[in-house]
Amino acid sequence: MSAREQLTEAMAELLWERGYAATSPRDVMARAGVGQGSMYHHFSGKHDLAVETFTEVAEVLTEGSSVLEGDGSPLDRLKGYLSVPRPGTRGCRIGRMTQDPQVVADAELIAIVANAFDIALGRWEQAIADAIAAGELPTSVVPADLARTLAAVIQGGYVLARAKGDQAPMDAAVRGAVSLLDAAHAAATHD
Amino acid sequence: MSAREQLTEAMAELLWERGYAATSPRDVMARAGVGQGSMYHHFSGKHDLAVETFTEVAEVLTEGSSVLEGDGSPLDRLKGYLSVPRPGTRGCRIGRMTQDPQVVADAELIAIVANAFDIALGRWEQAIADAIAAGELPTSVVPADLARTLAAVIQGGYVLARAKGDQAPMDAAVRGAVSLLDAAHAAATHD
DNA sequence: GTCTATAATCCGATAGAC
DNA sequence: GTCTATCGGATTATAGAC
């Protein structure tokens, strides 16, 4: 594996473990097993290395949300994607970055994060619109709103799980959201 | 105002603006208009100053969730507290800390955060139980689960708002949650 | 392309005068 | 109680040999 790849891989690991601000180029080079000269040959600095790493991580994660475009009824796809196992205490590799002031202040980095959310939210929105069209959710539901609600449940679940150092709050938040979707389904059926 | 108070106030501001890791004692002293000697006279270091500041901020925020214990029907209280105006792009002063690796690694600091969430979640849970008892939500809803769902919607709303640098996703996430609660209310009424 | 050496600055903390 | 001076170490980055 090339030094460049070893560097982005080490950066990705450290971003997840420690976040952006707390990760120094020194740490990255040590984990990558690469000298300082290599790092500054391939990248102009910490920011540049982060841009490439963010891009790679965002691509992997946005592929995940394509579960929403799979088989089954729209409501089942929504519930299925909500219930995908997520390591709550480790946090979302993308969502976590929004709370790092150094990332938010970096226009290029936050744009990568925002774009990843846009892709995932678009898929949520389409699946919700499909569920409404199929009569599985009430027509009073606004797809763009509910998409953000369900994405927020997951992102907020990570926050609660990290606050307690425990996976349980994440799982509880998802169960509660599923039960609301089931209740809304029942309401739609009664119409 | 005493130097001690000026220091905790400056620390609270900087924690919100930059987070814990990115705030140095130097920054705090500069904003407080206080010399280094004062800082280390009143506090043993950055950690100690943060413990006092976190405690004060957590008290103010947990007072806010007492809206859930106010007047009106339980469901109205839930919807009302969900809809309280929140500056999404600035983030939650408590929730934001869960994504800072240095805070999570500090047992004393994360305990203050966890405790604040426990108090707020207890109030969510009680209001939800009241709503079920009043027939406003289906009995299939588990209060402990839905409490975490709704708290997650708010915390996740902050994440989405910060990702886009825009208040709109936060408001959309809340609207979507309210519409699900309304649908669940309709389902409960049909039973 | 990769290495080591070094720079300038900032970090959190301590010492000691007043 | 508050100040300034200073410590040892880490930070991001550059220089230049190989």
JSON list of N, CA and C in Angstrom, two decimals, chain A residues 156 160 173 180, chain B residues 61-62 64-70 73-84 86 92 115-133 137 141-156 158 170 173-174 177-178 181:
[
{"chain": "A", "resi": 156, "resn": "GLY", "atom": "N", "xyz": [-29.23, 11.97, 16.77]},
{"chain": "A", "resi": 156, "resn": "GLY", "atom": "CA", "xyz": [-29.44, 12.24, 18.18]},
{"chain": "A", "resi": 156, "resn": "GLY", "atom": "C", "xyz": [-29.23, 11.00, 19.03]},
{"chain": "A", "resi": 160, "resn": "LEU", "atom": "N", "xyz": [-27.07, 10.66, 22.52]},
{"chain": "A", "resi": 160, "resn": "LEU", "atom": "CA", "xyz": [-27.53, 10.08, 23.80]},
{"chain": "A", "resi": 160, "resn": "LEU", "atom": "C", "xyz": [-26.65, 8.90, 24.21]},
{"chain": "A", "resi": 173, "resn": "ALA", "atom": "N", "xyz": [-34.17, 4.93, 21.16]},
{"chain": "A", "resi": 173, "resn": "ALA", "atom": "CA", "xyz": [-34.63, 6.02, 20.29]},
{"chain": "A", "resi": 173, "resn": "ALA", "atom": "C", "xyz": [-35.17, 5.46, 18.98]},
{"chain": "A", "resi": 180, "resn": "LEU", "atom": "N", "xyz": [-43.78, 5.02, 16.53]},
{"chain": "A", "resi": 180, "resn": "LEU", "atom": "CA", "xyz": [-44.55, 6.16, 16.01]},
{"chain": "A", "resi": 180, "resn": "LEU", "atom": "C", "xyz": [-44.93, 5.92, 14.55]},
{"chain": "B", "resi": 61, "resn": "LEU", "atom": "N", "xyz": [-29.78, 24.63, 31.73]},
{"chain": "B", "resi": 61, "resn": "LEU", "atom": "CA", "xyz": [-30.48, 23.89, 30.68]},
{"chain": "B", "resi": 61, "resn": "LEU", "atom": "C", "xyz": [-31.51, 22.91, 31.22]},
{"chain": "B", "resi": 62, "resn": "THR", "atom": "N", "xyz": [-31.23, 22.27, 32.34]},
{"chain": "B", "resi": 62, "resn": "THR", "atom": "CA", "xyz": [-32.21, 21.32, 32.87]},
{"chain": "B", "resi": 62, "resn": "THR", "atom": "C", "xyz": [-33.44, 22.07, 33.39]},
{"chain": "B", "resi": 64, "resn": "GLY", "atom": "N", "xyz": [-34.78, 24.44, 31.82]},
{"chain": "B", "resi": 64, "resn": "GLY", "atom": "CA", "xyz": [-35.59, 24.63, 30.61]},
{"chain": "B", "resi": 64, "resn": "GLY", "atom": "C", "xyz": [-36.56, 23.50, 30.35]},
{"chain": "B", "resi": 65, "resn": "SER", "atom": "N", "xyz": [-36.14, 22.27, 30.62]},
{"chain": "B", "resi": 65, "resn": "SER", "atom": "CA", "xyz": [-37.00, 21.13, 30.29]},
{"chain": "B", "resi": 65, "resn": "SER", "atom": "C", "xyz": [-38.19, 21.02, 31.24]},
{"chain": "B", "resi": 66, "resn": "SER", "atom": "N", "xyz": [-38.25, 21.88, 32.27]},
{"chain": "B", "resi": 66, "resn": "SER", "atom": "CA", "xyz": [-39.39, 21.84, 33.18]},
{"chain": "B", "resi": 66, "resn": "SER", "atom": "C", "xyz": [-40.66, 22.33, 32.50]},
{"chain": "B", "resi": 67, "resn": "VAL", "atom": "N", "xyz": [-40.52, 22.88, 31.28]},
{"chain": "B", "resi": 67, "resn": "VAL", "atom": "CA", "xyz": [-41.69, 23.22, 30.46]},
{"chain": "B", "resi": 67, "resn": "VAL", "atom": "C", "xyz": [-42.59, 21.98, 30.31]},
{"chain": "B", "resi": 68, "resn": "LEU", "atom": "N", "xyz": [-41.97, 20.81, 30.29]},
{"chain": "B", "resi": 68, "resn": "LEU", "atom": "CA", "xyz": [-42.72, 19.55, 30.14]},
{"chain": "B", "resi": 68, "resn": "LEU", "atom": "C", "xyz": [-43.63, 19.29, 31.33]},
{"chain": "B", "resi": 69, "resn": "GLU", "atom": "N", "xyz": [-43.40, 20.00, 32.43]},
{"chain": "B", "resi": 69, "resn": "GLU", "atom": "CA", "xyz": [-44.21, 19.78, 33.65]},
{"chain": "B", "resi": 69, "resn": "GLU", "atom": "C", "xyz": [-45.25, 20.88, 33.83]},
{"chain": "B", "resi": 70, "resn": "GLY", "atom": "N", "xyz": [-45.44, 21.74, 32.80]},
{"chain": "B", "resi": 70, "resn": "GLY", "atom": "CA", "xyz": [-46.33, 22.89, 32.94]},
{"chain": "B", "resi": 70, "resn": "GLY", "atom": "C", "xyz": [-47.80, 22.55, 32.77]},
{"chain": "B", "resi": 73, "resn": "SER", "atom": "N", "xyz": [-52.64, 19.95, 28.14]},
{"chain": "B", "resi": 73, "resn": "SER", "atom": "CA", "xyz": [-52.71, 18.50, 28.04]},
{"chain": "B", "resi": 73, "resn": "SER", "atom": "C", "xyz": [-51.30, 17.96, 27.84]},
{"chain": "B", "resi": 74, "resn": "PRO", "atom": "N", "xyz": [-51.06, 16.72, 28.26]},
{"chain": "B", "resi": 74, "resn": "PRO", "atom": "CA", "xyz": [-49.71, 16.14, 28.13]},
{"chain": "B", "resi": 74, "resn": "PRO", "atom": "C", "xyz": [-49.18, 16.22, 26.70]},
{"chain": "B", "resi": 75, "resn": "LEU", "atom": "N", "xyz": [-50.02, 15.90, 25.72]},
{"chain": "B", "resi": 75, "resn": "LEU", "atom": "CA", "xyz": [-49.55, 15.94, 24.32]},
{"chain": "B", "resi": 75, "resn": "LEU", "atom": "C", "xyz": [-49.19, 17.36, 23.90]},
{"chain": "B", "resi": 76, "resn": "ASP", "atom": "N", "xyz": [-49.98, 18.33, 24.34]},
{"chain": "B", "resi": 76, "resn": "ASP", "atom": "CA", "xyz": [-49.66, 19.72, 24.02]},
{"chain": "B", "resi": 76, "resn": "ASP", "atom": "C", "xyz": [-48.34, 20.14, 24.66]},
{"chain": "B", "resi": 77, "resn": "ARG", "atom": "N", "xyz": [-48.08, 19.66, 25.87]},
{"chain": "B", "resi": 77, "resn": "ARG", "atom": "CA", "xyz": [-46.81, 19.99, 26.53]},
{"chain": "B", "resi": 77, "resn": "ARG", "atom": "C", "xyz": [-45.64, 19.40, 25.74]},
{"chain": "B", "resi": 78, "resn": "LEU", "atom": "N", "xyz": [-45.82, 18.16, 25.27]},
{"chain": "B", "resi": 78, "resn": "LEU", "atom": "CA", "xyz": [-44.76, 17.52, 24.47]},
{"chain": "B", "resi": 78, "resn": "LEU", "atom": "C", "xyz": [-44.50, 18.31, 23.19]},
{"chain": "B", "resi": 79, "resn": "LYS", "atom": "N", "xyz": [-45.58, 18.64, 22.48]},
{"chain": "B", "resi": 79, "resn": "LYS", "atom": "CA", "xyz": [-45.43, 19.37, 21.23]},
{"chain": "B", "resi": 79, "resn": "LYS", "atom": "C", "xyz": [-44.88, 20.77, 21.48]},
{"chain": "B", "resi": 80, "resn": "GLY", "atom": "N", "xyz": [-45.33, 21.37, 22.60]},
{"chain": "B", "resi": 80, "resn": "GLY", "atom": "CA", "xyz": [-44.84, 22.71, 22.94]},
{"chain": "B", "resi": 80, "resn": "GLY", "atom": "C", "xyz": [-43.35, 22.71, 23.24]},
{"chain": "B", "resi": 81, "resn": "TYR", "atom": "N", "xyz": [-42.88, 21.72, 23.97]},
{"chain": "B", "resi": 81, "resn": "TYR", "atom": "CA", "xyz": [-41.45, 21.70, 24.31]},
{"chain": "B", "resi": 81, "resn": "TYR", "atom": "C", "xyz": [-40.61, 21.36, 23.08]},
{"chain": "B", "resi": 82, "resn": "LEU", "atom": "N", "xyz": [-41.14, 20.48, 22.21]},
{"chain": "B", "resi": 82, "resn": "LEU", "atom": "CA", "xyz": [-40.44, 20.19, 20.96]},
{"chain": "B", "resi": 82, "resn": "LEU", "atom": "C", "xyz": [-40.25, 21.47, 20.15]},
{"chain": "B", "resi": 83, "resn": "SER", "atom": "N", "xyz": [-41.26, 22.34, 20.19]},
{"chain": "B", "resi": 83, "resn": "SER", "atom": "CA", "xyz": [-41.28, 23.52, 19.32]},
{"chain": "B", "resi": 83, "resn": "SER", "atom": "C", "xyz": [-40.65, 24.76, 19.93]},
{"chain": "B", "resi": 84, "resn": "VAL", "atom": "N", "xyz": [-40.13, 24.64, 21.14]},
{"chain": "B", "resi": 84, "resn": "VAL", "atom": "CA", "xyz": [-39.40, 25.77, 21.74]},
{"chain": "B", "resi": 84, "resn": "VAL", "atom": "C", "xyz": [-38.30, 26.22, 20.77]},
{"chain": "B", "resi": 86, "resn": "ARG", "atom": "N", "xyz": [-34.97, 27.02, 19.13]},
{"chain": "B", "resi": 86, "resn": "ARG", "atom": "CA", "xyz": [-33.59, 26.60, 19.45]},
{"chain": "B", "resi": 86, "resn": "ARG", "atom": "C", "xyz": [-32.65, 27.04, 18.33]},
{"chain": "B", "resi": 92, "resn": "CYS", "atom": "N", "xyz": [-26.37, 22.42, 20.71]},
{"chain": "B", "resi": 92, "resn": "CYS", "atom": "CA", "xyz": [-26.78, 22.31, 22.11]},
{"chain": "B", "resi": 92, "resn": "CYS", "atom": "C", "xyz": [-25.54, 22.41, 22.97]},
{"chain": "B", "resi": 115, "resn": "ASN", "atom": "N", "xyz": [-25.87, 13.27, 33.46]},
{"chain": "B", "resi": 115, "resn": "ASN", "atom": "CA", "xyz": [-26.86, 13.59, 34.48]},
{"chain": "B", "resi": 115, "resn": "ASN", "atom": "C", "xyz": [-27.90, 14.59, 33.96]},
{"chain": "B", "resi": 116, "resn": "ALA", "atom": "N", "xyz": [-27.44, 15.58, 33.20]},
{"chain": "B", "resi": 116, "resn": "ALA", "atom": "CA", "xyz": [-28.37, 16.56, 32.62]},
{"chain": "B", "resi": 116, "resn": "ALA", "atom": "C", "xyz": [-29.37, 15.86, 31.69]},
{"chain": "B", "resi": 117, "resn": "PHE", "atom": "N", "xyz": [-28.87, 14.91, 30.89]},
{"chain": "B", "resi": 117, "resn": "PHE", "atom": "CA", "xyz": [-29.77, 14.17, 30.00]},
{"chain": "B", "resi": 117, "resn": "PHE", "atom": "C", "xyz": [-30.74, 13.31, 30.80]},
{"chain": "B", "resi": 118, "resn": "ASP", "atom": "N", "xyz": [-30.27, 12.71, 31.89]},
{"chain": "B", "resi": 118, "resn": "ASP", "atom": "CA", "xyz": [-31.16, 11.88, 32.70]},
{"chain": "B", "resi": 118, "resn": "ASP", "atom": "C", "xyz": [-32.33, 12.69, 33.23]},
{"chain": "B", "resi": 119, "resn": "ILE", "atom": "N", "xyz": [-32.05, 13.91, 33.69]},
{"chain": "B", "resi": 119, "resn": "ILE", "atom": "CA", "xyz": [-33.11, 14.76, 34.23]},
{"chain": "B", "resi": 119, "resn": "ILE", "atom": "C", "xyz": [-34.11, 15.11, 33.14]},
{"chain": "B", "resi": 120, "resn": "ALA", "atom": "N", "xyz": [-33.61, 15.54, 31.97]},
{"chain": "B", "resi": 120, "resn": "ALA", "atom": "CA", "xyz": [-34.51, 15.91, 30.87]},
{"chain": "B", "resi": 120, "resn": "ALA", "atom": "C", "xyz": [-35.30, 14.70, 30.38]},
{"chain": "B", "resi": 121, "resn": "LEU", "atom": "N", "xyz": [-34.63, 13.54, 30.26]},
{"chain": "B", "resi": 121, "resn": "LEU", "atom": "CA", "xyz": [-35.33, 12.34, 29.78]},
{"chain": "B", "resi": 121, "resn": "LEU", "atom": "C", "xyz": [-36.41, 11.89, 30.75]},
{"chain": "B", "resi": 122, "resn": "GLY", "atom": "N", "xyz": [-36.16, 12.06, 32.05]},
{"chain": "B", "resi": 122, "resn": "GLY", "atom": "CA", "xyz": [-37.17, 11.71, 33.04]},
{"chain": "B", "resi": 122, "resn": "GLY", "atom": "C", "xyz": [-38.43, 12.54, 32.85]},
{"chain": "B", "resi": 123, "resn": "ARG", "atom": "N", "xyz": [-38.25, 13.82, 32.50]},
{"chain": "B", "resi": 123, "resn": "ARG", "atom": "CA", "xyz": [-39.42, 14.69, 32.30]},
{"chain": "B", "resi": 123, "resn": "ARG", "atom": "C", "xyz": [-40.15, 14.33, 31.01]},
{"chain": "B", "resi": 124, "resn": "TRP", "atom": "N", "xyz": [-39.40, 14.04, 29.94]},
{"chain": "B", "resi": 124, "resn": "TRP", "atom": "CA", "xyz": [-40.02, 13.56, 28.70]},
{"chain": "B", "resi": 124, "resn": "TRP", "atom": "C", "xyz": [-40.87, 12.33, 29.01]},
{"chain": "B", "resi": 125, "resn": "GLU", "atom": "N", "xyz": [-40.25, 11.40, 29.73]},
{"chain": "B", "resi": 125, "resn": "GLU", "atom": "CA", "xyz": [-40.88, 10.11, 29.99]},
{"chain": "B", "resi": 125, "resn": "GLU", "atom": "C", "xyz": [-42.20, 10.28, 30.75]},
{"chain": "B", "resi": 126, "resn": "GLN", "atom": "N", "xyz": [-42.20, 11.15, 31.76]},
{"chain": "B", "resi": 126, "resn": "GLN", "atom": "CA", "xyz": [-43.40, 11.37, 32.57]},
{"chain": "B", "resi": 126, "resn": "GLN", "atom": "C", "xyz": [-44.51, 11.98, 31.72]},
{"chain": "B", "resi": 127, "resn": "ALA", "atom": "N", "xyz": [-44.15, 12.98, 30.90]},
{"chain": "B", "resi": 127, "resn": "ALA", "atom": "CA", "xyz": [-45.17, 13.63, 30.06]},
{"chain": "B", "resi": 127, "resn": "ALA", "atom": "C", "xyz": [-45.76, 12.64, 29.05]},
{"chain": "B", "resi": 128, "resn": "ILE", "atom": "N", "xyz": [-44.91, 11.75, 28.52]},
{"chain": "B", "resi": 128, "resn": "ILE", "atom": "CA", "xyz": [-45.40, 10.74, 27.58]},
{"chain": "B", "resi": 128, "resn": "ILE", "atom": "C", "xyz": [-46.33, 9.75, 28.28]},
{"chain": "B", "resi": 129, "resn": "ALA", "atom": "N", "xyz": [-45.94, 9.32, 29.48]},
{"chain": "B", "resi": 129, "resn": "ALA", "atom": "CA", "xyz": [-46.79, 8.40, 30.26]},
{"chain": "B", "resi": 129, "resn": "ALA", "atom": "C", "xyz": [-48.13, 9.07, 30.54]},
{"chain": "B", "resi": 130, "resn": "ASP", "atom": "N", "xyz": [-48.11, 10.36, 30.86]},
{"chain": "B", "resi": 130, "resn": "ASP", "atom": "CA", "xyz": [-49.36, 11.11, 31.11]},
{"chain": "B", "resi": 130, "resn": "ASP", "atom": "C", "xyz": [-50.23, 11.12, 29.84]},
{"chain": "B", "resi": 131, "resn": "ALA", "atom": "N", "xyz": [-49.58, 11.32, 28.68]},
{"chain": "B", "resi": 131, "resn": "ALA", "atom": "CA", "xyz": [-50.32, 11.40, 27.43]},
{"chain": "B", "resi": 131, "resn": "ALA", "atom": "C", "xyz": [-50.98, 10.05, 27.11]},
{"chain": "B", "resi": 132, "resn": "ILE", "atom": "N", "xyz": [-50.28, 8.96, 27.39]},
{"chain": "B", "resi": 132, "resn": "ILE", "atom": "CA", "xyz": [-50.87, 7.63, 27.17]},
{"chain": "B", "resi": 132, "resn": "ILE", "atom": "C", "xyz": [-52.05, 7.42, 28.11]},
{"chain": "B", "resi": 133, "resn": "ALA", "atom": "N", "xyz": [-51.85, 7.81, 29.38]},
{"chain": "B", "resi": 133, "resn": "ALA", "atom": "CA", "xyz": [-52.93, 7.65, 30.38]},
{"chain": "B", "resi": 133, "resn": "ALA", "atom": "C", "xyz": [-54.16, 8.47, 29.99]},
{"chain": "B", "resi": 137, "resn": "LEU", "atom": "N", "xyz": [-52.08, 9.15, 23.28]},
{"chain": "B", "resi": 137, "resn": "LEU", "atom": "CA", "xyz": [-51.13, 8.35, 22.51]},
{"chain": "B", "resi": 137, "resn": "LEU", "atom": "C", "xyz": [-51.51, 6.88, 22.69]},
{"chain": "B", "resi": 141, "resn": "VAL", "atom": "N", "xyz": [-47.16, 2.58, 22.70]},
{"chain": "B", "resi": 141, "resn": "VAL", "atom": "CA", "xyz": [-45.96, 3.41, 22.85]},
{"chain": "B", "resi": 141, "resn": "VAL", "atom": "C", "xyz": [-45.30, 3.16, 24.21]},
{"chain": "B", "resi": 142, "resn": "VAL", "atom": "N", "xyz": [-43.98, 2.96, 24.21]},
{"chain": "B", "resi": 142, "resn": "VAL", "atom": "CA", "xyz": [-43.22, 2.76, 25.45]},
{"chain": "B", "resi": 142, "resn": "VAL", "atom": "C", "xyz": [-42.61, 4.11, 25.85]},
{"chain": "B", "resi": 143, "resn": "PRO", "atom": "N", "xyz": [-43.01, 4.68, 26.99]},
{"chain": "B", "resi": 143, "resn": "PRO", "atom": "CA", "xyz": [-42.54, 6.02, 27.36]},
{"chain": "B", "resi": 143, "resn": "PRO", "atom": "C", "xyz": [-41.02, 6.17, 27.36]},
{"chain": "B", "resi": 144, "resn": "ALA", "atom": "N", "xyz": [-40.30, 5.19, 27.90]},
{"chain": "B", "resi": 144, "resn": "ALA", "atom": "CA", "xyz": [-38.84, 5.30, 27.96]},
{"chain": "B", "resi": 144, "resn": "ALA", "atom": "C", "xyz": [-38.24, 5.37, 26.56]},
{"chain": "B", "resi": 145, "resn": "ASP", "atom": "N", "xyz": [-38.83, 4.63, 25.62]},
{"chain": "B", "resi": 145, "resn": "ASP", "atom": "CA", "xyz": [-38.33, 4.64, 24.24]},
{"chain": "B", "resi": 145, "resn": "ASP", "atom": "C", "xyz": [-38.63, 5.96, 23.55]},
{"chain": "B", "resi": 146, "resn": "LEU", "atom": "N", "xyz": [-39.91, 6.38, 23.62]},
{"chain": "B", "resi": 146, "resn": "LEU", "atom": "CA", "xyz": [-40.29, 7.60, 22.91]},
{"chain": "B", "resi": 146, "resn": "LEU", "atom": "C", "xyz": [-39.59, 8.83, 23.49]},
{"chain": "B", "resi": 147, "resn": "ALA", "atom": "N", "xyz": [-39.34, 8.82, 24.79]},
{"chain": "B", "resi": 147, "resn": "ALA", "atom": "CA", "xyz": [-38.60, 9.94, 25.41]},
{"chain": "B", "resi": 147, "resn": "ALA", "atom": "C", "xyz": [-37.25, 10.09, 24.73]},
{"chain": "B", "resi": 148, "resn": "ARG", "atom": "N", "xyz": [-36.58, 8.98, 24.50]},
{"chain": "B", "resi": 148, "resn": "ARG", "atom": "CA", "xyz": [-35.27, 9.03, 23.85]},
{"chain": "B", "resi": 148, "resn": "ARG", "atom": "C", "xyz": [-35.39, 9.41, 22.37]},
{"chain": "B", "resi": 149, "resn": "THR", "atom": "N", "xyz": [-36.47, 8.97, 21.75]},
{"chain": "B", "resi": 149, "resn": "THR", "atom": "CA", "xyz": [-36.70, 9.36, 20.35]},
{"chain": "B", "resi": 149, "resn": "THR", "atom": "C", "xyz": [-36.83, 10.87, 20.22]},
{"chain": "B", "resi": 150, "resn": "LEU", "atom": "N", "xyz": [-37.65, 11.47, 21.08]},
{"chain": "B", "resi": 150, "resn": "LEU", "atom": "CA", "xyz": [-37.91, 12.91, 20.95]},
{"chain": "B", "resi": 150, "resn": "LEU", "atom": "C", "xyz": [-36.69, 13.73, 21.36]},
{"chain": "B", "resi": 151, "resn": "ALA", "atom": "N", "xyz": [-35.99, 13.29, 22.39]},
{"chain": "B", "resi": 151, "resn": "ALA", "atom": "CA", "xyz": [-34.74, 13.98, 22.75]},
{"chain": "B", "resi": 151, "resn": "ALA", "atom": "C", "xyz": [-33.74, 13.86, 21.60]},
{"chain": "B", "resi": 152, "resn": "ALA", "atom": "N", "xyz": [-33.74, 12.70, 20.93]},
{"chain": "B", "resi": 152, "resn": "ALA", "atom": "CA", "xyz": [-32.83, 12.50, 19.81]},
{"chain": "B", "resi": 152, "resn": "ALA", "atom": "C", "xyz": [-33.19, 13.39, 18.63]},
{"chain": "B", "resi": 153, "resn": "VAL", "atom": "N", "xyz": [-34.47, 13.62, 18.41]},
{"chain": "B", "resi": 153, "resn": "VAL", "atom": "CA", "xyz": [-34.89, 14.49, 17.31]},
{"chain": "B", "resi": 153, "resn": "VAL", "atom": "C", "xyz": [-34.28, 15.88, 17.50]},
{"chain": "B", "resi": 154, "resn": "ILE", "atom": "N", "xyz": [-34.31, 16.37, 18.73]},
{"chain": "B", "resi": 154, "resn": "ILE", "atom": "CA", "xyz": [-33.75, 17.70, 19.00]},
{"chain": "B", "resi": 154, "resn": "ILE", "atom": "C", "xyz": [-32.23, 17.68, 18.84]},
{"chain": "B", "resi": 155, "resn": "GLN", "atom": "N", "xyz": [-31.57, 16.70, 19.46]},
{"chain": "B", "resi": 155, "resn": "GLN", "atom": "CA", "xyz": [-30.11, 16.63, 19.37]},
{"chain": "B", "resi": 155, "resn": "GLN", "atom": "C", "xyz": [-29.68, 16.40, 17.92]},
{"chain": "B", "resi": 156, "resn": "GLY", "atom": "N", "xyz": [-30.38, 15.55, 17.21]},
{"chain": "B", "resi": 156, "resn": "GLY", "atom": "CA", "xyz": [-30.06, 15.31, 15.81]},
{"chain": "B", "resi": 156, "resn": "GLY", "atom": "C", "xyz": [-30.37, 16.52, 14.95]},
{"chain": "B", "resi": 158, "resn": "TYR", "atom": "N", "xyz": [-29.91, 19.55, 15.79]},
{"chain": "B", "resi": 158, "resn": "TYR", "atom": "CA", "xyz": [-28.72, 20.40, 15.90]},
{"chain": "B", "resi": 158, "resn": "TYR", "atom": "C", "xyz": [-27.64, 19.93, 14.92]},
{"chain": "B", "resi": 170, "resn": "MET", "atom": "N", "xyz": [-33.36, 21.89, 11.41]},
{"chain": "B", "resi": 170, "resn": "MET", "atom": "CA", "xyz": [-33.83, 21.72, 12.79]},
{"chain": "B", "resi": 170, "resn": "MET", "atom": "C", "xyz": [-35.35, 21.89, 12.86]},
{"chain": "B", "resi": 173, "resn": "ALA", "atom": "N", "xyz": [-37.14, 18.95, 11.21]},
{"chain": "B", "resi": 173, "resn": "ALA", "atom": "CA", "xyz": [-37.11, 17.74, 12.02]},
{"chain": "B", "resi": 173, "resn": "ALA", "atom": "C", "xyz": [-38.18, 17.79, 13.11]},
{"chain": "B", "resi": 174, "resn": "VAL", "atom": "N", "xyz": [-38.35, 18.97, 13.73]},
{"chain": "B", "resi": 174, "resn": "VAL", "atom": "CA", "xyz": [-39.36, 19.13, 14.78]},
{"chain": "B", "resi": 174, "resn": "VAL", "atom": "C", "xyz": [-40.77, 19.00, 14.19]},
{"chain": "B", "resi": 177, "resn": "ALA", "atom": "N", "xyz": [-41.63, 15.43, 13.57]},
{"chain": "B", "resi": 177, "resn": "ALA", "atom": "CA", "xyz": [-41.92, 14.70, 14.81]},
{"chain": "B", "resi": 177, "resn": "ALA", "atom": "C", "xyz": [-43.32, 15.04, 15.31]},
{"chain": "B", "resi": 178, "resn": "VAL", "atom": "N", "xyz": [-43.68, 16.33, 15.23]},
{"chain": "B", "resi": 178, "resn": "VAL", "atom": "CA", "xyz": [-45.02, 16.75, 15.66]},
{"chain": "B", "resi": 178, "resn": "VAL", "atom": "C", "xyz": [-46.08, 16.07, 14.80]},
{"chain": "B", "resi": 181, "resn": "LEU", "atom": "N", "xyz": [-46.53, 12.58, 15.95]},
{"chain": "B", "resi": 181, "resn": "LEU", "atom": "CA", "xyz": [-47.29, 12.55, 17.21]},
{"chain": "B", "resi": 181, "resn": "LEU", "atom": "C", "xyz": [-48.78, 12.76, 16.93]}
]
